[in-house]
Amino acid sequence: MSPAGRKQPVDLDDNDNPEWTAADFARAVGPEGLSAAELAAFPNTQVNRGGRPRKDRPKAGVSLRLDPEVLDHLRGSGSGWQTRVNDALAGLIKSGKL
């Protein structure tokens, strides 16, 4: 510690990794700008296009009123409960029970 109990400032300059300039940013290319061969060299690289995947028949958002006990039970089954409810209802419809 230096006099008066203050820490000396840390030198953050890194000559092996200099700060980017405006020209560096202008030349930068993300994974979406790489060729298939270049992407193959980095198999864990994913291009994030944002949003949900497109579907031929997208699901419709609905508002549904349920008894509190039913909702507590469904939510208590963990993440993905809405998909499981959809699948259960689709199964009942397919079997002719609903």
CSV table of C-alpha atoms in Angstrom, one decimal:
chain,number,residue,atom,x,y,z
A,1,MET,CA,0.0,0.0,0.0
A,2,SER,CA,1.1,3.5,-0.7
A,3,PRO,CA,1.1,6.3,1.9
A,4,ALA,CA,-2.3,7.1,3.4
A,5,GLY,CA,-3.4,3.5,2.8
A,6,ARG,CA,-4.4,4.0,-0.8
A,7,LYS,CA,-3.7,1.3,-3.4
A,8,GLN,CA,-1.6,2.2,-6.4
A,9,PRO,CA,-3.6,2.4,-9.7
A,10,VAL,CA,-3.5,-0.8,-11.8
A,11,ASP,CA,-1.8,-0.4,-15.2
A,12,LEU,CA,-4.4,-1.8,-17.7
A,13,ASP,CA,-2.4,-1.2,-20.8
A,14,ASP,CA,-1.9,-4.5,-22.6
A,15,ASN,CA,0.4,-4.3,-25.6
A,16,ASP,CA,-0.6,-7.8,-26.7
A,17,ASN,CA,-4.3,-6.7,-26.9
A,18,PRO,CA,-4.4,-3.0,-27.7
A,19,GLU,CA,-7.7,-1.0,-27.6
A,20,TRP,CA,-9.6,-1.1,-30.8
A,21,THR,CA,-9.7,1.9,-33.1
A,22,ALA,CA,-12.6,3.0,-35.3
A,23,ALA,CA,-10.8,1.4,-38.2
A,24,ASP,CA,-10.6,-1.9,-36.3
A,25,PHE,CA,-14.4,-1.8,-35.7
A,26,ALA,CA,-15.0,-1.0,-39.4
A,27,ARG,CA,-13.1,-4.1,-40.5
A,28,ALA,CA,-14.6,-6.4,-37.9
A,29,VAL,CA,-16.7,-9.3,-39.2
A,30,GLY,CA,-19.0,-11.5,-37.0
A,31,PRO,CA,-19.8,-15.2,-37.6
A,32,GLU,CA,-22.5,-14.2,-40.1
A,33,GLY,CA,-19.8,-12.9,-42.4
A,34,LEU,CA,-17.7,-16.0,-42.4
A,35,SER,CA,-17.6,-18.7,-45.1
A,36,ALA,CA,-18.9,-22.3,-44.4
A,37,ALA,CA,-15.3,-23.5,-44.2
A,38,GLU,CA,-14.4,-20.8,-41.6
A,39,LEU,CA,-17.4,-21.6,-39.5
A,40,ALA,CA,-16.6,-25.3,-39.6
A,41,ALA,CA,-13.3,-24.4,-37.9
A,42,PHE,CA,-15.3,-23.1,-35.0
A,43,PRO,CA,-18.2,-25.6,-34.4
A,44,ASN,CA,-19.5,-23.9,-31.3
A,45,THR,CA,-20.1,-20.6,-33.1
A,46,GLN,CA,-23.8,-19.9,-33.5
A,47,VAL,CA,-25.3,-17.0,-35.4
A,48,ASN,CA,-28.0,-15.5,-33.3
A,49,ARG,CA,-30.8,-14.3,-35.6
A,50,GLY,CA,-32.9,-13.3,-32.6
A,51,GLY,CA,-36.6,-14.1,-31.9
A,52,ARG,CA,-38.4,-17.4,-32.0
A,53,PRO,CA,-37.8,-19.9,-34.8
A,54,ARG,CA,-40.3,-19.5,-37.7
A,55,LYS,CA,-42.9,-22.3,-37.9
A,56,ASP,CA,-45.3,-23.3,-40.7
A,57,ARG,CA,-48.2,-23.1,-38.2
A,58,PRO,CA,-47.1,-20.8,-35.3
A,59,LYS,CA,-48.9,-21.3,-32.0
A,60,ALA,CA,-51.5,-18.7,-31.0
A,61,GLY,CA,-51.3,-16.8,-27.8
A,62,VAL,CA,-54.4,-17.1,-25.7
A,63,SER,CA,-55.7,-16.0,-22.3
A,64,LEU,CA,-57.1,-18.8,-20.2
A,65,ARG,CA,-58.7,-18.7,-16.8
A,66,LEU,CA,-57.8,-21.7,-14.6
A,67,ASP,CA,-58.5,-22.7,-11.0
A,68,PRO,CA,-55.6,-21.7,-8.7
A,69,GLU,CA,-55.0,-25.3,-7.7
A,70,VAL,CA,-54.7,-26.4,-11.4
A,71,LEU,CA,-52.3,-23.5,-12.2
A,72,ASP,CA,-50.2,-24.3,-9.1
A,73,HIS,CA,-50.0,-27.9,-10.1
A,74,LEU,CA,-49.0,-27.1,-13.7
A,75,ARG,CA,-46.4,-24.5,-12.7
A,76,GLY,CA,-45.1,-26.8,-10.0
A,77,SER,CA,-44.2,-29.4,-12.7
A,78,GLY,CA,-41.3,-27.1,-13.8
A,79,SER,CA,-40.2,-25.2,-16.8
A,80,GLY,CA,-42.0,-26.1,-20.1
A,81,TRP,CA,-45.3,-26.7,-18.4
A,82,GLN,CA,-47.2,-24.8,-21.1
A,83,THR,CA,-45.8,-27.0,-23.8
A,84,ARG,CA,-46.7,-30.1,-21.8
A,85,VAL,CA,-50.3,-28.8,-21.4
A,86,ASN,CA,-50.5,-28.2,-25.2
A,87,ASP,CA,-49.2,-31.7,-25.9
A,88,ALA,CA,-51.7,-33.3,-23.4
A,89,LEU,CA,-54.6,-31.4,-25.0
A,90,ALA,CA,-53.4,-32.4,-28.5
A,91,GLY,CA,-53.2,-36.0,-27.4
A,92,LEU,CA,-56.8,-35.9,-26.0
A,93,ILE,CA,-58.0,-34.4,-29.2
A,94,LYS,CA,-56.2,-37.0,-31.3
A,95,SER,CA,-57.7,-39.8,-29.2
A,96,GLY,CA,-61.2,-38.4,-29.5
A,97,LYS,CA,-61.5,-37.8,-25.7
A,98,LEU,CA,-61.8,-34.0,-26.1
